[in-house]
Tab-separated table of C-alpha atoms in Angstrom:
chain	number	residue	atom	x	y	z
A	54	MET	CA	-10.797	31.321	-34.294
A	55	SER	CA	-13.704	32.848	-32.352
A	56	ALA	CA	-13.103	34.989	-29.270
A	57	VAL	CA	-14.607	32.246	-27.077
A	58	MET	CA	-12.257	29.604	-28.473
A	59	ALA	CA	-9.297	31.948	-28.172
A	60	ASN	CA	-10.108	32.657	-24.534
A	61	PHE	CA	-10.492	28.930	-23.874
A	62	ALA	CA	-7.126	28.139	-25.474
A	63	GLU	CA	-5.467	30.954	-23.535
A	64	LYS	CA	-6.978	29.706	-20.270
A	65	LYS	CA	-5.813	26.166	-20.948
A	66	MET	CA	-2.306	27.399	-21.648
A	67	GLU	CA	-2.298	29.347	-18.385
A	68	ASN	CA	-3.415	26.251	-16.475
A	69	MET	CA	-0.709	24.092	-18.029
A	70	GLU	CA	1.936	26.670	-17.136
A	71	ARG	CA	0.675	26.776	-13.542
A	72	TYR	CA	0.561	23.003	-13.311
A	73	ALA	CA	4.073	22.647	-14.716
A	74	GLU	CA	5.351	24.805	-11.863
A	75	ASN	CA	3.183	23.409	-9.084
A	76	PHE	CA	2.909	19.647	-8.647
A	77	SER	CA	0.668	19.890	-5.551
A	78	LEU	CA	-1.832	22.122	-7.348
A	79	TRP	CA	-1.970	19.783	-10.341
A	80	ALA	CA	-2.441	16.754	-8.071
A	81	GLU	CA	-5.375	18.331	-6.240
A	82	GLU	CA	-7.141	19.720	-9.290
A	83	CYS	CA	-6.468	16.976	-11.839
A	84	VAL	CA	-5.940	13.646	-10.017
A	85	LYS	CA	-8.460	11.344	-8.339
A	86	VAL	CA	-7.485	8.578	-5.918
A	87	ILE	CA	-9.487	6.071	-3.873
A	88	ASP	CA	-10.146	7.165	-0.295
A	89	LYS	CA	-9.451	4.182	1.975
A	90	GLU	CA	-12.201	5.085	4.433
A	91	SER	CA	-15.086	5.738	2.043
A	92	GLY	CA	-13.921	3.800	-1.026
A	93	ARG	CA	-14.812	6.821	-3.186
A	94	GLU	CA	-12.769	8.716	-5.730
A	95	VAL	CA	-11.518	11.948	-4.176
A	96	PRO	CA	-9.078	14.705	-5.221
A	97	PHE	CA	-5.467	13.883	-4.368
A	98	ARG	CA	-4.693	16.495	-1.733
A	99	LEU	CA	-1.178	15.965	-0.447
A	100	ASN	CA	-0.849	15.401	3.292
A	101	ALA	CA	2.047	16.790	5.338
A	102	PRO	CA	4.553	13.948	4.680
A	103	GLN	CA	3.672	13.893	0.986
A	104	ARG	CA	4.193	17.657	0.739
A	105	ARG	CA	7.602	17.386	2.406
A	106	VAL	CA	8.820	14.540	0.210
A	107	ALA	CA	7.494	16.206	-2.948
A	108	ALA	CA	9.244	19.455	-1.990
A	109	LEU	CA	12.549	17.612	-1.544
A	110	MET	CA	12.182	15.980	-4.942
A	111	GLU	CA	11.284	19.290	-6.557
A	112	LYS	CA	14.278	20.985	-4.927
A	113	GLN	CA	16.583	18.513	-6.650
A	114	ARG	CA	14.777	18.792	-9.967
A	115	LYS	CA	14.572	22.599	-10.061
A	116	ALA	CA	18.281	22.783	-9.256
A	117	GLY	CA	18.897	20.921	-12.524
A	118	ARG	CA	19.961	17.719	-10.767
A	119	PRO	CA	18.553	14.228	-11.342
A	120	VAL	CA	15.956	13.345	-8.706
A	121	ARG	CA	17.415	10.580	-6.559
A	122	VAL	CA	15.696	9.541	-3.306
A	123	ILE	CA	15.783	6.549	-0.959
A	124	LEU	CA	12.570	6.586	1.055
A	125	LEU	CA	12.051	4.652	4.286
A	126	LYS	CA	8.274	4.330	4.571
A	127	ALA	CA	6.077	4.411	7.624
A	128	ARG	CA	2.519	3.163	7.423
A	129	GLN	CA	-0.588	4.955	6.281
A	130	TRP	CA	0.715	8.121	4.644
A	131	GLY	CA	0.759	7.200	0.964
A	132	GLY	CA	4.442	7.231	0.026
A	133	SER	CA	4.049	4.852	-2.918
A	134	THR	CA	1.034	6.749	-4.224
A	135	LEU	CA	2.987	10.005	-4.074
A	136	VAL	CA	5.819	8.579	-6.177
A	137	GLN	CA	3.430	7.170	-8.790
A	138	VAL	CA	1.481	10.433	-9.109
A	139	TYR	CA	4.705	12.470	-9.264
A	140	MET	CA	5.968	10.365	-12.169
A	141	ALA	CA	2.594	10.717	-13.911
A	142	TRP	CA	2.864	14.507	-13.526
A	143	MET	CA	6.279	14.432	-15.152
A	144	GLN	CA	4.838	12.456	-18.076
A	145	LEU	CA	1.547	14.292	-18.567
A	146	VAL	CA	2.632	17.867	-17.841
A	147	VAL	CA	6.375	18.485	-17.600
A	148	ARG	CA	8.022	16.275	-20.234
A	149	ARG	CA	6.858	14.540	-23.383
A	150	GLY	CA	8.216	11.091	-24.261
A	151	TRP	CA	9.337	10.589	-20.632
A	152	ASN	CA	9.205	6.823	-20.077
A	153	SER	CA	8.772	5.311	-16.606
A	154	VAL	CA	9.266	1.898	-15.033
A	155	THR	CA	8.002	0.600	-11.707
A	156	CYS	CA	9.598	-2.505	-10.246
A	157	ALA	CA	7.589	-3.993	-7.390
A	158	HIS	CA	8.342	-6.734	-4.885
A	159	VAL	CA	5.652	-9.032	-6.299
A	160	LYS	CA	3.377	-8.955	-9.306
A	161	ASP	CA	0.312	-8.252	-7.137
A	162	ALA	CA	1.358	-4.600	-7.240
A	163	ALA	CA	1.120	-4.482	-11.047
A	164	GLY	CA	-2.669	-4.457	-11.057
A	165	SER	CA	-2.932	-1.645	-8.522
A	166	ILE	CA	-0.294	0.447	-10.334
A	167	ARG	CA	-1.985	-0.007	-13.693
A	168	GLY	CA	-5.356	0.674	-12.092
A	169	MET	CA	-4.106	3.912	-10.531
A	170	TYR	CA	-2.788	5.184	-13.862
A	171	THR	CA	-5.928	4.124	-15.726
A	172	ARG	CA	-8.105	5.947	-13.189
A	173	LEU	CA	-5.911	9.028	-13.400
A	174	LEU	CA	-6.358	9.204	-17.172
A	175	ARG	CA	-10.085	8.479	-16.977
A	176	CYS	CA	-10.664	11.255	-14.424
A	177	TYR	CA	-8.234	13.716	-16.002
A	178	PRO	CA	-9.890	17.077	-16.862
A	179	PRO	CA	-11.270	16.921	-20.438
A	180	GLU	CA	-9.873	20.365	-21.304
A	181	LEU	CA	-6.373	19.002	-20.678
A	182	LYS	CA	-6.869	16.070	-23.057
A	183	PRO	CA	-6.790	17.412	-26.628
A	184	GLY	CA	-7.107	15.055	-29.539
A	185	LYS	CA	-8.829	11.674	-29.627
A	186	PRO	CA	-10.034	10.081	-26.356
A	187	LYS	CA	-8.202	6.866	-27.306
A	188	ASP	CA	-4.930	8.792	-27.274
A	189	TRP	CA	-5.413	9.369	-23.533
A	190	GLU	CA	-5.821	5.735	-22.571
A	191	LEU	CA	-3.151	3.375	-21.278
A	192	VAL	CA	-2.844	0.787	-24.029
A	193	PRO	CA	-0.365	-2.088	-24.512
A	194	TYR	CA	2.888	-0.984	-26.118
A	195	GLU	CA	3.664	-3.167	-29.120
A	196	LYS	CA	1.410	-5.910	-27.663
A	197	SER	CA	3.433	-6.041	-24.449
A	198	ALA	CA	1.556	-7.082	-21.310
A	199	SER	CA	4.055	-5.313	-19.058
A	200	VAL	CA	4.423	-1.983	-20.885
A	201	GLY	CA	1.600	0.510	-21.332
A	202	TYR	CA	1.638	3.482	-23.667
A	203	VAL	CA	-0.077	6.891	-23.665
A	204	THR	CA	-0.185	8.053	-27.277
A	205	ALA	CA	-0.989	11.683	-26.524
A	206	ARG	CA	2.214	12.045	-24.501
A	207	ASP	CA	4.320	9.488	-26.410
A	208	CYS	CA	5.352	7.857	-23.112
A	209	GLN	CA	5.677	4.314	-21.857
A	210	VAL	CA	4.551	3.107	-18.428
A	211	ALA	CA	6.387	-0.155	-17.744
A	212	ILE	CA	5.826	-2.546	-14.868
A	213	ALA	CA	8.296	-5.206	-13.751
A	214	THR	CA	8.786	-7.329	-10.652
A	215	ALA	CA	11.848	-8.186	-8.651
A	216	LEU	CA	11.526	-11.705	-10.064
A	217	SER	CA	11.559	-10.609	-13.716
A	218	PRO	CA	13.658	-7.432	-13.954
A	219	ASN	CA	15.137	-8.507	-17.266
A	220	ALA	CA	11.801	-7.668	-18.892
A	221	VAL	CA	12.942	-4.020	-18.984
A	222	ARG	CA	16.613	-4.605	-19.770
A	223	GLY	CA	17.721	-2.714	-22.852
A	224	SER	CA	14.870	-0.189	-22.691
A	225	ASN	CA	15.378	3.530	-22.198
A	226	PHE	CA	13.615	5.028	-19.207
A	227	ALA	CA	13.748	8.440	-17.612
A	228	MET	CA	12.124	7.457	-14.316
A	229	ALA	CA	12.126	4.411	-12.042
A	230	HIS	CA	10.159	3.592	-8.907
A	231	LEU	CA	11.721	0.689	-6.997
A	232	SER	CA	9.156	-0.510	-4.454
A	233	GLU	CA	9.683	-2.541	-1.243
A	234	VAL	CA	13.353	-3.128	-2.007
A	235	ALA	CA	14.062	-4.511	1.480
A	236	PHE	CA	12.073	-7.613	0.523
A	237	TRP	CA	13.666	-8.227	-2.874
A	238	GLY	CA	15.426	-11.545	-3.208
A	239	ASP	CA	13.867	-12.558	0.143
A	240	GLY	CA	16.237	-10.091	1.763
A	241	ASP	CA	19.392	-11.446	0.105
A	242	ALA	CA	21.631	-8.403	-0.418
A	243	GLY	CA	23.465	-9.716	-3.465
A	244	THR	CA	20.297	-10.652	-5.309
A	245	ALA	CA	18.630	-7.328	-4.529
A	246	GLU	CA	21.687	-5.371	-5.666
A	247	GLU	CA	21.702	-7.182	-9.004
A	248	ILE	CA	17.986	-6.433	-9.528
A	249	VAL	CA	18.458	-2.751	-8.690
A	250	ARG	CA	21.415	-2.530	-11.075
A	251	THR	CA	19.356	-4.141	-13.854
A	252	VAL	CA	16.452	-1.703	-13.500
A	253	SER	CA	18.353	1.470	-12.616
A	254	GLY	CA	20.856	0.850	-15.393
A	255	SER	CA	18.124	1.594	-17.924
A	256	VAL	CA	17.445	5.098	-16.486
A	257	LEU	CA	19.095	8.114	-18.049
A	258	ARG	CA	21.188	10.273	-15.730
A	259	CYS	CA	20.053	13.736	-16.723
A	260	PRO	CA	17.950	16.636	-15.422
A	261	ASP	CA	14.309	15.673	-14.772
A	262	SER	CA	15.189	11.981	-14.514
A	263	VAL	CA	13.870	10.247	-11.398
A	264	ILE	CA	14.860	7.221	-9.327
A	265	VAL	CA	13.033	6.597	-6.062
A	266	MET	CA	13.965	3.537	-4.049
A	267	GLU	CA	11.450	2.964	-1.251
A	268	SER	CA	10.571	0.305	1.268
A	269	THR	CA	9.244	-0.420	4.687
A	270	ALA	CA	11.968	-1.649	7.024
A	271	ASN	CA	12.824	-5.365	7.081
A	272	GLY	CA	15.618	-5.538	9.615
A	273	LYS	CA	19.260	-4.729	8.942
A	274	GLU	CA	20.458	-7.750	7.022
A	275	ASN	CA	19.540	-6.630	3.515
A	276	TYR	CA	20.549	-4.409	0.608
A	277	PHE	CA	18.063	-1.647	1.379
A	278	TYR	CA	19.517	-1.042	4.838
A	279	GLU	CA	23.055	-0.863	3.451
A	280	GLU	CA	21.919	1.611	0.796
A	281	TRP	CA	20.177	3.662	3.478
A	282	LYS	CA	23.406	3.873	5.476
A	283	ARG	CA	25.324	4.954	2.367
A	284	ALA	CA	22.777	7.687	1.673
A	285	VAL	CA	22.828	8.939	5.279
A	286	SER	CA	26.617	9.130	5.230
A	287	GLY	CA	26.636	11.049	1.939
A	288	LYS	CA	28.291	8.247	-0.045
A	289	SER	CA	25.274	7.624	-2.285
A	290	ASP	CA	23.673	9.682	-5.056
A	291	LYS	CA	20.351	9.393	-3.216
A	292	LEU	CA	18.790	11.641	-0.587
A	293	ALA	CA	17.694	9.653	2.494
A	294	VAL	CA	14.137	10.524	3.561
A	295	PHE	CA	12.244	9.055	6.529
A	296	VAL	CA	8.739	9.962	7.659
A	297	PRO	CA	8.223	9.451	11.424
A	298	TRP	CA	4.813	8.638	12.864
A	299	HIS	CA	4.394	12.090	14.420
A	300	GLU	CA	4.497	13.786	11.016
A	301	ILE	CA	1.283	12.001	9.987
A	302	GLU	CA	-1.752	14.128	10.867
A	303	LEU	CA	-3.826	11.051	11.692
A	304	TYR	CA	-1.819	10.467	14.866
A	305	ARG	CA	-3.099	13.319	17.037
A	306	ARG	CA	-5.633	13.828	19.799
A	307	PRO	CA	-6.894	17.066	21.343
A	308	VAL	CA	-5.460	18.082	24.716
A	309	THR	CA	-7.508	20.422	26.911
A	310	ARG	CA	-5.866	23.104	29.008
A	311	ALA	CA	-7.092	21.425	32.190
A	312	GLU	CA	-5.511	18.142	31.146
A	313	THR	CA	-2.115	19.521	30.146
A	314	GLY	CA	-0.460	19.493	33.571
A	315	ARG	CA	-1.594	15.967	34.395
A	316	LEU	CA	-0.491	14.693	30.984
A	317	LEU	CA	2.974	16.260	31.223
A	318	ALA	CA	3.470	14.722	34.668
A	319	SER	CA	2.603	11.258	33.326
A	320	LEU	CA	5.117	11.261	30.452
A	321	ASP	CA	8.236	9.123	30.678
A	322	ASP	CA	11.735	10.098	29.542
A	323	TYR	CA	11.167	8.903	25.966
A	324	GLU	CA	7.990	10.924	25.564
A	325	ARG	CA	9.526	14.018	27.129
A	326	ALA	CA	12.417	13.672	24.688
A	327	LEU	CA	9.893	13.760	21.858
A	328	LEU	CA	8.583	17.086	23.153
A	329	GLU	CA	12.116	18.438	23.405
A	330	ARG	CA	12.668	17.492	19.753
A	331	GLY	CA	9.691	19.626	18.794
A	332	VAL	CA	6.968	16.992	18.497
A	333	GLU	CA	3.577	18.588	19.170
A	334	LEU	CA	1.873	17.848	22.479
A	335	GLU	CA	-1.232	16.534	20.692
A	336	ALA	CA	0.923	13.938	18.919
A	337	VAL	CA	2.725	12.911	22.114
A	338	ALA	CA	-0.645	12.582	23.859
A	339	TRP	CA	-1.799	10.196	21.136
A	340	TYR	CA	1.443	8.217	21.415
A	341	HIS	CA	1.140	8.073	25.218
A	342	ASP	CA	-2.355	6.608	24.970
A	343	LYS	CA	-1.520	4.239	22.127
A	344	ARG	CA	1.379	2.649	24.018
A	345	LYS	CA	-1.068	1.145	26.497
A	346	GLU	CA	-2.201	-1.260	23.770
A	347	TYR	CA	1.279	-2.832	23.556
A	348	GLN	CA	3.020	-5.111	26.005
A	349	SER	CA	6.408	-3.500	25.326
A	350	HIS	CA	7.667	-0.206	23.989
A	351	GLU	CA	9.662	-2.120	21.376
A	352	ALA	CA	6.417	-3.513	19.949
A	353	MET	CA	5.003	0.021	19.811
A	354	MET	CA	8.121	1.339	18.063
A	355	ALA	CA	7.871	-1.437	15.483
A	356	GLU	CA	4.482	-0.086	14.438
A	357	PHE	CA	5.198	3.634	14.952
A	358	PRO	CA	8.935	4.405	14.739
A	359	SER	CA	10.104	7.897	15.649
A	360	THR	CA	13.468	7.536	13.922
A	361	ALA	CA	14.893	5.528	11.056
A	362	GLU	CA	17.049	3.553	13.478
A	363	GLU	CA	13.955	2.526	15.422
A	364	ALA	CA	12.318	1.393	12.201
A	365	PHE	CA	15.227	-0.855	11.235
A	366	SER	CA	15.849	-2.141	14.769
A	367	THR	CA	12.265	-3.109	15.573
A	368	SER	CA	10.914	-4.245	12.204
A	369	ARG	CA	11.568	-7.893	13.059
A	370	GLN	CA	9.057	-7.770	15.913
A	371	PRO	CA	6.221	-10.353	15.647
A	372	VAL	CA	3.346	-9.154	13.477
A	373	PHE	CA	0.792	-10.269	16.070
A	374	ALA	CA	1.574	-9.843	19.774
A	375	PRO	CA	1.221	-13.263	21.477
A	376	GLU	CA	-0.775	-11.826	24.358
A	377	THR	CA	-3.512	-10.582	22.004
A	378	VAL	CA	-4.116	-13.906	20.230
A	379	PRO	CA	-7.316	-15.395	21.682
A	380	ALA	CA	-7.383	-18.802	23.312
A	381	ALA	CA	-9.730	-21.382	21.845
A	382	GLU	CA	-13.401	-21.062	22.815
A	383	GLU	CA	-14.591	-24.595	22.186
A	384	LYS	CA	-18.111	-23.972	23.483
A	385	VAL	CA	-18.765	-20.787	21.536
A	386	SER	CA	-22.185	-20.769	19.941
A	387	ALA	CA	-22.074	-21.057	16.183
A	388	PRO	CA	-23.370	-17.752	14.778
A	389	ALA	CA	-24.611	-17.421	11.242
A	390	ALA	CA	-21.728	-16.829	8.841
A	391	GLN	CA	-21.795	-13.540	6.950
A	392	LEU	CA	-18.765	-13.967	4.692
A	393	ALA	CA	-16.823	-16.763	3.024
A	394	VAL	CA	-13.165	-16.362	2.035
A	395	PHE	CA	-11.592	-18.595	-0.591
A	396	ILE	CA	-7.811	-18.657	-1.042
A	397	PRO	CA	-6.641	-20.812	-3.960
A	398	GLY	CA	-3.674	-22.933	-3.061
A	399	GLU	CA	-0.586	-22.077	-5.055
A	400	GLY	CA	2.269	-24.495	-5.646
A	401	LYS	CA	1.774	-27.528	-3.411
A	402	ARG	CA	-0.131	-25.681	-0.682
A	403	PRO	CA	-3.780	-26.616	-0.055
A	404	HIS	CA	-6.703	-24.350	-0.827
A	405	VAL	CA	-8.388	-22.622	2.126
A	406	LEU	CA	-12.117	-22.004	2.463
A	407	ALA	CA	-13.294	-20.262	5.637
A	408	GLU	CA	-16.583	-18.789	6.865
A	409	PHE	CA	-16.793	-15.844	9.229
A	410	ALA	CA	-19.385	-14.138	11.369
A	411	LEU	CA	-18.553	-10.452	11.379
A	412	ARG	CA	-20.690	-8.855	14.102
A	413	PRO	CA	-20.557	-8.120	16.931
A	414	ARG	CA	-17.270	-10.058	17.033
A	415	LEU	CA	-15.247	-11.686	14.274
A	416	VAL	CA	-15.830	-15.433	14.654
A	417	VAL	CA	-14.305	-18.206	12.569
A	418	VAL	CA	-17.452	-20.249	11.977
A	419	SER	CA	-15.848	-22.956	9.856
A	420	GLU	CA	-12.514	-23.513	8.160
A	421	MET	CA	-11.094	-26.194	5.916
A	422	GLU	CA	-7.931	-26.875	3.977
A	423	MET	CA	-8.516	-28.734	0.725
A	424	ALA	CA	-5.753	-30.753	-0.907
A	425	VAL	CA	-7.835	-31.346	-4.035
A	426	PRO	CA	-7.545	-30.220	-7.664
A	427	LEU	CA	-8.209	-26.525	-8.187
A	428	GLY	CA	-11.417	-27.104	-10.136
A	429	GLU	CA	-12.921	-29.187	-7.334
A	430	ALA	CA	-11.961	-26.553	-4.748
A	431	VAL	CA	-13.676	-23.865	-6.840
A	432	ASN	CA	-16.794	-26.036	-7.130
A	433	ARG	CA	-16.922	-26.492	-3.359
A	434	ALA	CA	-16.510	-22.760	-2.757
A	435	GLY	CA	-19.276	-22.027	-5.268
A	436	ARG	CA	-21.669	-24.580	-3.779
A	437	LEU	CA	-21.092	-23.168	-0.299
A	438	GLN	CA	-21.769	-19.617	-1.446
A	439	ARG	CA	-24.899	-20.453	-3.399
A	440	ALA	CA	-26.333	-22.616	-0.612
A	441	ALA	CA	-25.798	-20.041	2.118
A	442	GLY	CA	-26.252	-16.894	0.035
A	443	ARG	CA	-23.397	-15.040	1.722
A	444	PRO	CA	-20.768	-13.071	-0.257
A	445	LEU	CA	-17.583	-14.843	-1.261
A	446	MET	CA	-14.198	-13.105	-1.195
A	447	VAL	CA	-11.470	-14.589	-3.420
A	448	VAL	CA	-7.953	-13.668	-2.279
A	449	GLU	CA	-4.709	-14.174	-4.166
A	450	ASN	CA	-1.911	-15.402	-1.893
A	451	ALA	CA	0.936	-16.671	-4.024
A	452	ALA	CA	4.679	-16.620	-3.557
A	453	PRO	CA	6.497	-14.313	-6.007
A	454	GLU	CA	7.717	-17.128	-8.230
A	455	GLU	CA	4.360	-18.903	-8.441
A	456	ARG	CA	1.635	-18.702	-11.036
A	457	THR	CA	-1.527	-17.302	-9.471
A	458	HIS	CA	-5.055	-18.638	-9.935
A	459	ALA	CA	-7.289	-16.113	-8.166
A	460	ARG	CA	-8.368	-14.380	-11.362
A	461	TRP	CA	-9.312	-17.639	-13.061
A	462	CYS	CA	-11.126	-18.818	-9.942
A	463	SER	CA	-13.167	-15.637	-9.648
A	464	ALA	CA	-14.138	-15.853	-13.328
A	465	ALA	CA	-15.247	-19.476	-12.932
A	466	LEU	CA	-17.204	-18.665	-9.777
A	467	ALA	CA	-18.894	-15.664	-11.383
A	468	GLU	CA	-19.894	-17.778	-14.389
A	469	ALA	CA	-21.425	-20.314	-12.001
A	470	GLY	CA	-23.524	-17.592	-10.387
A	471	ALA	CA	-21.560	-16.948	-7.187
A	472	SER	CA	-21.932	-13.575	-5.459
A	473	LEU	CA	-18.387	-12.203	-5.201
A	474	VAL	CA	-16.845	-9.294	-3.314
A	475	TYR	CA	-15.114	-6.711	-5.544
A	476	ASP	CA	-11.950	-4.791	-4.694
A	477	GLU	CA	-11.462	-1.041	-5.141
A	478	GLU	CA	-10.325	-1.610	-8.730
A	479	ASP	CA	-13.680	-3.318	-9.405
A	480	ARG	CA	-12.086	-6.763	-9.720
A	481	PRO	CA	-13.892	-9.837	-8.293
A	482	TRP	CA	-10.758	-10.948	-6.463
A	483	PHE	CA	-8.240	-9.369	-4.099
A	484	ALA	CA	-4.489	-9.269	-4.709
A	485	PRO	CA	-3.088	-7.425	-1.661
A	486	ASP	CA	0.255	-5.732	-2.258
A	487	THR	CA	2.461	-4.763	0.682
A	488	ASP	CA	0.575	-1.512	1.387
A	489	VAL	CA	-2.803	-3.237	1.390
A	490	LEU	CA	-1.480	-6.150	3.440
A	491	SER	CA	-0.100	-3.685	5.970
A	492	GLU	CA	-3.523	-2.044	6.238
A	493	TRP	CA	-5.231	-5.428	6.717
A	494	ILE	CA	-2.742	-6.290	9.476
A	495	ASP	CA	-3.492	-3.027	11.269
A	496	ILE	CA	-7.219	-3.779	11.194
A	497	LEU	CA	-6.870	-7.336	12.502
A	498	ASN	CA	-4.388	-6.246	15.167
A	499	ALA	CA	-6.879	-3.659	16.416
A	500	LEU	CA	-9.603	-6.319	16.648
A	501	LEU	CA	-7.264	-8.680	18.483
A	502	ARG	CA	-6.233	-6.020	20.984
A	503	ASP	CA	-9.899	-5.190	21.641
A	504	GLY	CA	-10.809	-8.846	22.180
A	505	GLU	CA	-13.129	-8.876	19.164
A	506	VAL	CA	-11.811	-12.065	17.516
A	507	VAL	CA	-13.075	-15.512	18.508
A	508	GLU	CA	-11.194	-18.712	17.631
A	509	LYS	CA	-12.765	-22.142	18.110
A	510	GLU	CA	-9.411	-23.931	18.125
A	511	ASP	CA	-5.875	-23.189	19.263
A	512	VAL	CA	-4.266	-21.277	16.395
A	513	ARG	CA	-1.597	-19.395	18.338
A	514	SER	CA	1.155	-21.089	16.347
A	515	LEU	CA	-0.436	-19.829	13.113
A	516	TYR	CA	-0.384	-16.232	14.332
A	517	ALA	CA	3.154	-16.586	15.707
A	518	GLY	CA	4.454	-17.966	12.408
A	519	PHE	CA	2.959	-15.300	10.187
A	520	ARG	CA	5.604	-13.300	8.296
A	521	PHE	CA	4.807	-10.041	6.570
A	522	ALA	CA	7.370	-10.859	3.875
A	523	ALA	CA	5.862	-14.307	3.187
A	524	PRO	CA	2.073	-14.299	3.761
A	525	TRP	CA	1.662	-17.236	1.359
A	526	LEU	CA	3.026	-19.502	4.100
A	527	ALA	CA	0.005	-18.737	6.312
A	528	PRO	CA	-3.157	-18.695	4.129
A	529	ARG	CA	-5.451	-19.259	7.139
A	530	ILE	CA	-4.179	-16.025	8.695
A	531	VAL	CA	-4.592	-14.241	5.350
A	532	ALA	CA	-8.232	-15.389	5.370
A	533	ARG	CA	-8.660	-13.720	8.782
A	534	LEU	CA	-6.985	-10.557	7.502
A	535	ALA	CA	-9.399	-10.438	4.558
A	536	ALA	CA	-12.425	-10.966	6.816
A	537	ALA	CA	-11.240	-8.234	9.191
A	538	PHE	CA	-10.872	-5.824	6.277
A	539	TYR	CA	-14.331	-6.702	4.944
A	540	ARG	CA	-15.812	-6.174	8.410
A	541	ARG	CA	-14.145	-2.768	8.771
A	542	SER	CA	-15.290	-1.707	5.308
A	543	GLY	CA	-18.928	-2.173	6.317
A	544	GLY	CA	-19.533	-5.821	5.530
A	545	GLY	CA	-22.219	-7.371	7.687
A	546	ALA	CA	-23.516	-4.008	8.887
A	547	THR	CA	-27.141	-4.965	8.252
A	548	ASP	CA	-26.854	-8.077	10.388
A	549	TYR	CA	-25.083	-6.100	13.067
A	550	ASP	CA	-27.890	-3.543	13.143
A	551	SER	CA	-30.414	-6.316	13.738
A	552	LEU	CA	-28.483	-7.430	16.805
A	553	LEU	CA	-28.642	-4.013	18.508
């Protein structure tokens, strides 16, 4: 071996030793994720909540104990991403042959999970991938559609849903990520417990094994809440972890010295209590300003809980505040549509095809529900797109037990020459999981609060009936969520510029 090759091998060995001891360093130097703002691949630099949760997991692991965590998620800090990348680190760096399983609320999450792992392997540093390139790809394991395999590390990456947990029964796993457990079995505690037992029962109880049960809050009448209480009281094998809003760096605003006295005088008892608990003034200032957007403090706490109890107590608040839903503007001028959204009907529900103007306000230009065969609905959506020349966004919106048609629809539309909008995984359809749906809701809520949504008919009952746990019951609202996301991501910017 030449001196150059020897030095290279020695350097690689040093890097692997460093990475095996430092998850955060490995994540930043070796992992790429999609930045939600820019849509670009960026290094995975852990934020403050992610660093804290990772440190707690590492404390358990380095003490020789199995990693066991129940994680109550807040919005917009990347808890699910952290768990997925941590398990990948265990498989690619720490342990060989260390199989993992992720069980999600619905199958929409499977594509994003598989896409994250595929991207991680594709962007992984070449010097850390010895052998054949094919050995570092996620390929089907024994022709299974739900289990991937990385040959170079001899590990399986399995994906199940709460509706089909038996797909992993009898397998041997070392790690399990149980996602959005509060919504499993539509909140039925007995059903959720049985699913958890099925999946967790396949995980070895040994050092370096991992089980993370996580969810956003969904009230108190479900299995996840009961498990949270057991963990808090010390009766569970899991460590209870909650990330409050004020730990997320995004929720800050600068406070000048001249403003400090006036701000402190304007705080109420709740906000002063936050300061007494050690919350930074810049965070409390942001919270103080943000509360003005909400009719009640309870509605604010539902979005930004300071404690776990707040999260569970307020999570049943309406998704859309009634006072922000616009009244019908029957005489609104019909602007040129800049986006069409097609939602295939699943089960016995009709298909939805809606057109939206995006700038300067979000306007529902036209909207129809079509109780026709799927093929005819696809033909109508394609004809509309080709005639008007605007992009078409296909959105999957199926109940967990239903067969979905969005992928087939997008393929048929693409073959017919339609111009489709692609998601961050470069797919010509959108399958929003709970994290993505939460982000879309935030965007639409912000537009509603700012008076930037125009409705040509009275749809207040549609907004009032929307349920985060069952978006398939309100496809017309899902169409608005998709349009709001497309608008925020830059869609229609050219037309908007021409209006200025």
